Amino acid sequence: MKMDVVRMLFVSMVVLCSVFQFSTSTVFSLKDTISTRDFVRMRKLFTGPIQDLPTAYQISKGLSLMGFESSDANIKAKLCQMSQNKVDVSDVESLFYASSVMISLGPSCKVNFNVGEAESTLKSSLISGASSETIFHSVKTLINLGLKLDTKAILPILNSAVEEEETSVSLGRAFHIGAVLPEIGSLTELFEQVEDAVARADETSDTLYFESLEATSLVITGIFALADHIGKSPLINEEQATKFGNYIVLSKYATTISDAFHVVSAATVLATNKIVVPTAILPLETRPISYSNQDIVVQLTDIFGGEVDGIVNVRKLENPDGVVEVINKPMKKSNGVAHSYPLFSDISQPGEYIITLSTESKKDSHLVDLPSVNINVMVSYKLAVEGAAVSVIDKDQGISTMSFSVKYPQKAPDVVNVDSHSKFVVSFSLKNMNTSIFVTVHQAFVKFSVGDREIFYVAEVDGTEVYKVEIDVSKVASDFNQISGLYDVSLIGGDFAVENQLLWHVCTVNFKFPGSPVAEKERSNAFMPKPVIQHLFTPAEKRPSVAISQSFTVLVLTPLGLLLILWYILGANISNLGKRGIWSILFHIGLAGVFALYYFFWIKLNMFQTLQYLSLLGIITFLAGNRMLKKVANDGKQN
Amino acid sequence: MSSENVLDIIAHFFQQYKANTPQKLKLVDAYLAYVMLTGIILFVYCLLVGTFPFNSFLSAFISCVGCFVLGVCLRIQTNPSNRTQFQTISPERAFADFIFAHVVLHLVVVNFIG
């Protein structure tokens, strides 16, 4: 029993793991492709002015990847001329660019320089401590010029450069260098770094990338070049290749020659390599499916929007209610990239559908097979209106005093008069024109309009698939601003799944509202400038007049005079002032100084300065006062 | 009858005051009367023209009140008939306290007057 339980647990764990394997395989279509327009636009960038030698290299390589045309003869001559002018046998970088231009342009371009001197410059740059950029330029130039390479000497220099620089650009360069070194056996260690490099890339839900477009392009082209050279398949799976592809396509609106060059290099590798080629399924027909447009059309392409060899199958269809129908039929391939399927035969109702597609390619093709791609499809229909009827019902008697029907698209010839005793009723039905089934739509209104005034009422279905609007004249007068008169009555019907919106002027009605008409508020145009606001500063407080304040100043000082008089009357002892000695004089001066300081504090000083001066004066005054009072006390005691 | 009494009392009060109050205290009393009068005039002015700027009015009024209070303190402490209650505080000490308190009071007043 115990063994059975253990075995069951083991089996269920294995099953779970395999389920997880399936669910983590998220191969999907490229989000976008480089269309013909983008291709032409980027190619046009390459025909721009050739600023310097690096630009010449990028232009020549870019154009050779995109394919030279006969009209490029002029550009080719200019590129060759630039290389001839700027090549310098003592500079590794310029030798790289010049030799690469020669290779890209073919035998029509010959740049002349001393090959012997060039060779010695190149060989002397491949020393320990060289940067990955220098090694890259040297090795590539030696290959371009058909000179010999010593793999065993180069590899350790390369490894130490990559280890020291620690950037993805240097790793990309290393892959490119490995892709041209002759002794394949010694490249296994470099090849194993591919998996690490890809694992270190930054990731979003749709893209994989390194720190820049240049780095990403260099690494992608390097990986595939190295894999092709060695003859092994790199550990980069379909999902990763597609995500790299998505990142490259994001930059297809490149505006510089450099960016366009990186996009074209990486995209070319992703479309033409023999290991994994990302594919895209994108809708080709954007009109909704309907009676007049019954096929859904998609395109199955590579990253350049070019034709690929594969079949597209329709797997499932989910209708607007969420019901999924399994179909499993192949799409028909028309010429070029289009695949179509007559979806209309599987449609039961209008609305938004989700169709699931899958692709299949031949066993030895390197295309990424997409197990399920969801595409949203809109199915629309034509709307027809039926049974439109207008009637006037007397409220008190409950019978209709006037009733007639109108046939679309005619208009009732007579004006309908309605006053406040009656109700005005409009009713109509909406149908799908092709299937004649009654439908309800998102927007069904009845509009009353005159001039530029419009009053809308929402039409509601009363259960029997008939839309109705009832206007009780006495109650709705405020909607119309009590302005009586002629109004045009129109029916409006619309929906996102409807091809032809309904706007039908049915009849004209003459309303007599109770009460007096209210003038419509002047509808100020919302786009004219608003009235200017004048800023008002808070008004100053009212001050008393100068006369009053001056007189009160005098009044406040009069008690001082009174005080002096009183003191004189009482016989204040002023004569004793001098007799008390120097300290008393000093004390009085100090005290007067303190109050003078306070006056200056009020006028211009701040608290800190005042406190500083006060501490000084205060000490003097205190000491003087202390001595003075001691003297007074002693004099008093003696007396 | 009663009005005569009131006037009599007042006259008697002044007479006693003149006779019995030491001269120094009379000087201080004059000072106190001056301060009070100034305070009243300030208050009337404020009632007349309003409280703007309020900080200035407050500072002036508080200065009057403060001076009055300190003057009263000085009078109490230097009054010879109170000597038994203020044995540790000599009149000179009272005067020194008076001056010191005034210095601090006027610093605050001038700061607040704005």
Coordinates of C-alpha atoms in Angstrom, one line a residue, chain A residues 12-397:
Chain A
S12 CA 1.7 13.0 -10.2
M13 CA 4.8 15.1 -9.6
V14 CA 6.2 14.1 -13.0
V15 CA 2.8 14.9 -14.6
L16 CA 2.7 18.3 -12.9
C17 CA 6.2 19.1 -14.1
S18 CA 5.4 18.3 -17.6
V19 CA 2.3 20.4 -17.4
F20 CA 4.4 23.3 -16.2
Q21 CA 6.7 22.7 -19.1
F22 CA 3.8 23.1 -21.5
S23 CA 2.4 26.2 -19.8
T24 CA 5.8 28.0 -19.7
S25 CA 6.3 27.5 -23.4
T26 CA 5.0 30.9 -24.6
V27 CA 6.0 31.1 -28.2
F28 CA 4.2 33.9 -29.8
S29 CA 4.0 35.9 -33.0
L30 CA 6.2 38.9 -33.6
K31 CA 4.2 42.0 -32.6
D32 CA 5.1 44.0 -35.7
T33 CA 7.2 43.6 -38.8
I34 CA 9.4 45.8 -40.9
S35 CA 7.1 46.6 -43.8
T36 CA 8.1 47.5 -47.3
R37 CA 7.5 51.2 -46.4
D38 CA 9.9 51.0 -43.5
F39 CA 12.4 49.1 -45.6
V40 CA 12.3 51.9 -48.3
R41 CA 12.5 54.6 -45.7
M42 CA 15.6 53.0 -44.1
R43 CA 17.2 52.5 -47.5
K44 CA 16.6 56.2 -48.2
L45 CA 18.6 57.0 -45.1
F46 CA 21.5 55.1 -46.5
T47 CA 21.6 57.3 -49.6
G48 CA 22.1 60.4 -47.4
P49 CA 25.4 62.4 -47.2
I50 CA 28.5 60.4 -46.2
Q51 CA 30.0 62.3 -43.3
D52 CA 33.0 60.2 -42.3
L53 CA 34.6 56.8 -42.6
P54 CA 32.6 55.0 -40.0
T55 CA 29.4 56.2 -41.7
A56 CA 30.7 55.0 -45.0
Y57 CA 31.3 51.6 -43.5
Q58 CA 27.7 51.4 -42.1
I59 CA 26.2 52.7 -45.4
S60 CA 28.1 50.2 -47.5
K61 CA 27.3 47.2 -45.3
G62 CA 23.7 48.3 -44.9
L63 CA 23.1 48.7 -48.6
S64 CA 24.8 45.4 -49.4
L65 CA 22.4 43.7 -46.9
M66 CA 19.4 45.4 -48.4
G67 CA 20.6 44.8 -51.9
F68 CA 22.4 47.2 -54.3
E69 CA 20.5 48.7 -57.2
S70 CA 21.7 50.1 -60.4
S71 CA 21.0 53.6 -59.2
D72 CA 23.5 53.2 -56.4
A73 CA 26.5 53.5 -58.7
N74 CA 27.0 57.1 -57.6
I75 CA 26.9 56.3 -53.9
K76 CA 29.3 53.4 -54.4
A77 CA 31.8 55.7 -56.1
K78 CA 31.5 58.2 -53.2
L79 CA 31.9 55.5 -50.6
C80 CA 35.0 54.2 -52.3
Q81 CA 36.4 57.7 -52.6
M82 CA 35.8 58.4 -48.9
S83 CA 37.6 55.2 -48.0
Q84 CA 40.5 56.1 -50.2
N85 CA 40.8 59.6 -48.7
K86 CA 40.5 58.6 -45.1
V87 CA 42.5 55.3 -44.9
D88 CA 45.6 55.5 -42.7
V89 CA 47.9 52.5 -42.6
S90 CA 48.9 53.3 -39.0
D91 CA 45.4 53.3 -37.7
V92 CA 43.7 50.0 -37.1
E93 CA 40.1 51.4 -37.0
S94 CA 40.4 53.2 -40.4
L95 CA 41.9 50.1 -41.9
F96 CA 38.9 48.1 -40.7
Y97 CA 36.4 50.5 -42.2
A98 CA 38.2 50.9 -45.5
S99 CA 38.7 47.1 -45.9
S100 CA 35.0 46.5 -45.0
V101 CA 33.8 49.0 -47.5
M102 CA 35.9 47.2 -50.2
I103 CA 34.4 43.9 -49.3
S104 CA 30.8 45.2 -49.2
L105 CA 31.1 47.1 -52.5
G106 CA 32.8 44.2 -54.3
P107 CA 35.4 44.3 -57.0
S108 CA 34.3 47.7 -58.4
C109 CA 36.0 49.4 -55.5
K110 CA 39.7 49.2 -54.9
V111 CA 41.3 51.2 -52.1
N112 CA 45.0 51.5 -52.4
F113 CA 47.3 51.4 -49.5
N114 CA 50.5 49.6 -48.4
V115 CA 49.3 46.1 -47.4
G116 CA 52.7 45.3 -45.7
E117 CA 52.6 48.3 -43.5
A118 CA 49.0 47.6 -42.7
E119 CA 49.7 44.0 -41.8
S120 CA 52.4 45.1 -39.3
T121 CA 50.1 47.7 -37.7
L122 CA 47.4 45.1 -37.3
K123 CA 49.7 42.3 -36.0
S124 CA 51.3 44.8 -33.5
S125 CA 47.9 45.8 -32.1
L126 CA 47.0 42.2 -31.1
I127 CA 48.9 42.3 -27.9
S128 CA 47.8 41.5 -24.4
G129 CA 45.9 44.4 -22.8
A130 CA 44.2 45.4 -26.1
S131 CA 40.6 46.4 -25.9
S132 CA 37.9 44.2 -27.5
E133 CA 37.2 47.0 -30.0
T134 CA 40.8 46.9 -31.2
I135 CA 40.9 43.1 -31.4
F136 CA 37.6 43.2 -33.3
H137 CA 38.8 45.7 -35.9
S138 CA 42.2 44.0 -36.3
V139 CA 40.9 40.5 -36.7
K140 CA 38.2 41.5 -39.1
T141 CA 40.6 43.5 -41.2
L142 CA 43.1 40.7 -41.4
I143 CA 40.3 38.4 -42.6
N144 CA 39.1 41.1 -45.1
L145 CA 42.6 41.4 -46.5
G146 CA 43.1 37.6 -46.6
L147 CA 46.0 37.7 -44.2
K148 CA 46.9 35.0 -41.7
L149 CA 45.5 34.7 -38.1
D150 CA 47.0 33.0 -35.1
T151 CA 43.9 31.7 -33.2
K152 CA 45.9 30.4 -30.3
A153 CA 47.5 33.8 -29.7
I154 CA 44.3 35.8 -30.2
L155 CA 41.9 33.8 -27.9
P156 CA 43.6 34.5 -24.6
I157 CA 43.9 38.3 -25.4
L158 CA 40.2 38.3 -26.3
N159 CA 39.2 36.5 -23.2
S160 CA 41.0 38.9 -20.9
A161 CA 39.6 41.9 -22.7
V162 CA 36.0 40.6 -22.4
E163 CA 36.5 39.7 -18.7
E164 CA 37.9 43.2 -18.0
E165 CA 35.3 45.2 -19.9
E166 CA 32.2 43.2 -18.7
T167 CA 29.8 44.8 -21.2
S168 CA 27.5 43.0 -23.6
V169 CA 29.0 45.0 -26.5
S170 CA 32.4 43.4 -25.9
L171 CA 30.8 40.0 -25.7
G172 CA 29.0 40.6 -29.0
R173 CA 32.4 41.6 -30.5
A174 CA 33.9 38.4 -29.1
F175 CA 31.2 36.3 -30.8
H176 CA 31.9 38.1 -34.1
I177 CA 35.7 37.5 -33.7
G178 CA 35.1 33.8 -32.9
A179 CA 33.0 33.6 -36.1
V180 CA 36.0 34.2 -38.3
L181 CA 38.8 32.4 -36.4
P182 CA 39.9 29.3 -38.3
E183 CA 40.5 26.8 -35.5
I184 CA 37.0 25.8 -34.5
G185 CA 38.0 23.3 -31.9
S186 CA 39.3 26.0 -29.5
L187 CA 36.0 28.0 -29.7
T188 CA 33.9 25.8 -27.5
E189 CA 34.5 27.9 -24.4
L190 CA 33.4 31.0 -26.3
F191 CA 30.3 29.2 -27.6
E192 CA 29.2 28.2 -24.1
Q193 CA 29.1 31.9 -23.2
V194 CA 26.2 32.4 -25.6
E195 CA 23.7 31.0 -23.1
D196 CA 25.0 33.2 -20.3
A197 CA 24.9 36.2 -22.5
V198 CA 21.2 35.7 -23.5
A199 CA 20.3 35.0 -19.9
R200 CA 21.8 38.3 -18.8
A201 CA 19.6 40.3 -21.2
D202 CA 16.9 42.7 -19.9
E203 CA 13.4 41.4 -20.4
T204 CA 9.9 42.7 -20.7
S205 CA 6.8 40.7 -21.5
D206 CA 7.5 41.2 -25.2
T207 CA 11.1 42.0 -25.7
L208 CA 14.7 41.0 -24.8
Y209 CA 17.4 43.5 -25.1
F210 CA 20.8 44.7 -23.9
E211 CA 21.8 48.2 -22.9
S212 CA 21.4 49.8 -26.4
L213 CA 20.3 49.0 -29.9
E214 CA 23.9 48.7 -31.0
A215 CA 24.7 46.2 -28.2
T216 CA 21.6 44.1 -28.9
S217 CA 22.2 44.1 -32.7
L218 CA 25.9 43.2 -32.2
V219 CA 25.1 40.3 -29.8
I220 CA 22.3 38.9 -32.0
T221 CA 24.4 39.0 -35.2
G222 CA 27.4 37.7 -33.3
I223 CA 25.6 34.7 -31.8
F224 CA 24.2 33.5 -35.2
A225 CA 27.5 34.1 -37.0
L226 CA 29.4 32.1 -34.4
A227 CA 26.8 29.3 -34.4
D228 CA 26.9 29.2 -38.2
H229 CA 30.7 29.1 -38.2
I230 CA 31.0 26.3 -35.7
G231 CA 28.0 24.4 -37.1
K232 CA 26.2 24.0 -33.8
S233 CA 22.8 25.3 -32.7
P234 CA 23.1 28.0 -30.1
L235 CA 21.2 27.8 -26.9
I236 CA 18.7 30.5 -27.9
N237 CA 15.1 29.2 -28.0
E238 CA 12.2 30.4 -30.1
E239 CA 10.7 32.6 -27.5
Q240 CA 14.0 34.4 -27.0
A241 CA 14.6 34.9 -30.7
T242 CA 11.1 36.3 -31.1
K243 CA 11.6 38.7 -28.2
F244 CA 14.9 39.9 -29.6
G245 CA 13.0 40.4 -32.9
N246 CA 10.3 42.5 -31.2
Y247 CA 13.0 44.8 -29.8
I248 CA 14.7 45.2 -33.1
V249 CA 11.4 46.0 -34.8
L250 CA 10.7 48.7 -32.2
S251 CA 13.5 50.8 -33.7
K252 CA 12.3 50.5 -37.3
Y253 CA 11.4 54.2 -37.3
A254 CA 15.2 54.9 -37.0
T255 CA 16.2 58.4 -38.1
T256 CA 20.0 58.0 -38.1
I257 CA 22.2 55.9 -40.4
S258 CA 23.7 54.2 -37.3
D259 CA 20.3 53.0 -35.9
A260 CA 19.1 51.9 -39.4
F261 CA 22.3 49.9 -39.8
H262 CA 21.8 48.1 -36.5
V263 CA 18.2 47.3 -37.3
V264 CA 18.9 46.0 -40.8
S265 CA 21.9 43.9 -39.6
A266 CA 19.9 42.2 -36.8
A267 CA 16.7 41.8 -38.8
T268 CA 18.6 40.2 -41.8
V269 CA 20.2 37.7 -39.5
L270 CA 16.8 36.9 -37.8
A271 CA 15.2 36.4 -41.2
T272 CA 17.9 34.4 -43.0
N273 CA 19.6 32.3 -40.4
K274 CA 19.4 28.5 -40.5
I275 CA 18.6 28.0 -36.8
V276 CA 15.5 29.9 -35.7
V277 CA 13.5 32.4 -37.7
P278 CA 10.8 34.3 -35.8
T279 CA 7.5 34.6 -37.6
A280 CA 4.5 36.9 -37.4
I281 CA 0.8 36.4 -37.9
L282 CA -0.8 39.8 -38.3
P283 CA -4.3 40.8 -39.5
L284 CA -4.2 41.9 -43.1
E285 CA -7.8 42.9 -43.6
T286 CA -9.0 45.5 -41.0
R287 CA -12.6 45.9 -42.1
P288 CA -15.2 44.1 -40.0
I289 CA -16.5 40.7 -41.2
S290 CA -20.0 41.1 -42.6
Y291 CA -22.3 39.9 -45.4
S292 CA -20.3 41.9 -47.9
N293 CA -16.9 40.9 -46.4
Q294 CA -17.0 37.3 -45.4
D295 CA -13.3 36.2 -45.3
I296 CA -10.8 36.9 -42.6
V297 CA -7.4 37.5 -44.0
V298 CA -4.1 37.4 -42.2
Q299 CA -0.5 37.5 -43.2
L300 CA 2.2 34.9 -42.2
T301 CA 5.6 36.5 -42.6
D302 CA 9.1 36.8 -41.2
I303 CA 10.5 39.9 -39.6
F304 CA 10.8 41.7 -42.9
G305 CA 7.2 41.0 -43.9
G306 CA 8.4 38.5 -46.5
E307 CA 6.7 35.4 -47.5
V308 CA 7.5 32.2 -45.5
D309 CA 6.6 28.6 -46.2
G310 CA 3.9 27.5 -43.8
I311 CA 0.3 26.7 -43.3
V312 CA -2.1 28.6 -41.0
N313 CA -4.9 26.7 -39.2
V314 CA -8.0 28.1 -37.6
R315 CA -8.2 26.4 -34.2
K316 CA -11.0 27.9 -32.2
L317 CA -13.6 30.7 -32.4
E318 CA -14.9 32.5 -29.3
N319 CA -18.2 34.4 -29.7
P320 CA -19.2 37.6 -27.9
D321 CA -21.0 35.5 -25.2
G322 CA -17.8 33.6 -24.4
V323 CA -18.8 30.3 -26.0
V324 CA -15.8 28.6 -27.7
E325 CA -16.3 26.6 -30.8
V326 CA -13.5 24.3 -32.0
I327 CA -12.9 24.5 -35.8
N328 CA -9.5 23.0 -36.7
K329 CA -9.5 23.8 -40.4
P330 CA -6.6 25.2 -42.5
M331 CA -6.7 28.6 -44.1
K332 CA -6.3 29.0 -47.8
K333 CA -3.1 30.6 -49.0
S334 CA -3.5 33.2 -51.7
N335 CA -0.5 34.6 -53.5
G336 CA 2.2 36.1 -51.4
V337 CA 1.7 36.3 -47.7
A338 CA -2.1 36.3 -47.4
H339 CA -4.0 33.5 -45.8
S340 CA -7.8 33.6 -45.8
Y341 CA -10.7 31.7 -44.3
P342 CA -14.5 32.2 -44.9
L343 CA -15.3 33.0 -41.3
F344 CA -18.8 34.3 -42.0
S345 CA -20.2 30.8 -42.3
D346 CA -19.2 30.1 -38.7
I347 CA -20.7 33.3 -37.3
S348 CA -24.0 33.2 -35.5
Q349 CA -24.4 36.8 -34.2
P350 CA -22.8 40.2 -34.7
G351 CA -20.3 41.5 -32.1
E352 CA -16.6 41.0 -31.2
Y353 CA -15.1 37.5 -31.7
I354 CA -11.7 36.1 -30.8
I355 CA -10.2 33.7 -33.3
T356 CA -7.3 31.4 -32.4
L357 CA -4.8 30.5 -35.1
S358 CA -1.8 28.2 -35.3
T359 CA 1.0 27.7 -37.8
E360 CA 2.8 24.7 -39.1
S361 CA 6.0 24.6 -41.2
K362 CA 8.0 21.9 -42.8
K363 CA 10.2 19.8 -40.5
D364 CA 13.6 21.1 -41.6
S365 CA 12.5 24.7 -42.1
H366 CA 13.8 26.9 -39.2
L367 CA 10.6 28.8 -38.8
V368 CA 9.1 29.3 -35.4
D369 CA 5.8 27.4 -35.2
L370 CA 3.2 29.4 -33.4
P371 CA 0.9 27.1 -31.4
S372 CA -1.8 29.7 -30.7
V373 CA -2.3 33.3 -31.7
N374 CA -5.4 35.2 -30.8
I375 CA -6.8 37.9 -33.1
N376 CA -9.8 40.0 -32.3
V377 CA -12.4 40.1 -35.1
M378 CA -15.4 42.4 -35.3
V379 CA -18.5 41.1 -37.0
S380 CA -20.9 43.8 -38.1
Y381 CA -24.4 43.9 -39.7
K382 CA -26.7 46.4 -41.5
L383 CA -29.5 47.9 -39.5
A384 CA -33.0 48.3 -40.8
V385 CA -35.9 50.1 -39.2
E386 CA -39.5 48.9 -39.4
G387 CA -42.9 49.7 -38.2
A388 CA -42.2 53.4 -37.4
A389 CA -45.5 54.9 -36.1
V390 CA -46.4 58.3 -34.7
S391 CA -49.5 58.9 -32.6
V392 CA -51.1 61.6 -30.5
I393 CA -53.0 60.3 -27.4
D394 CA -55.5 62.5 -25.5
K395 CA -54.6 62.2 -21.8
D396 CA -58.1 62.7 -20.4
Q397 CA -59.9 60.4 -22.7

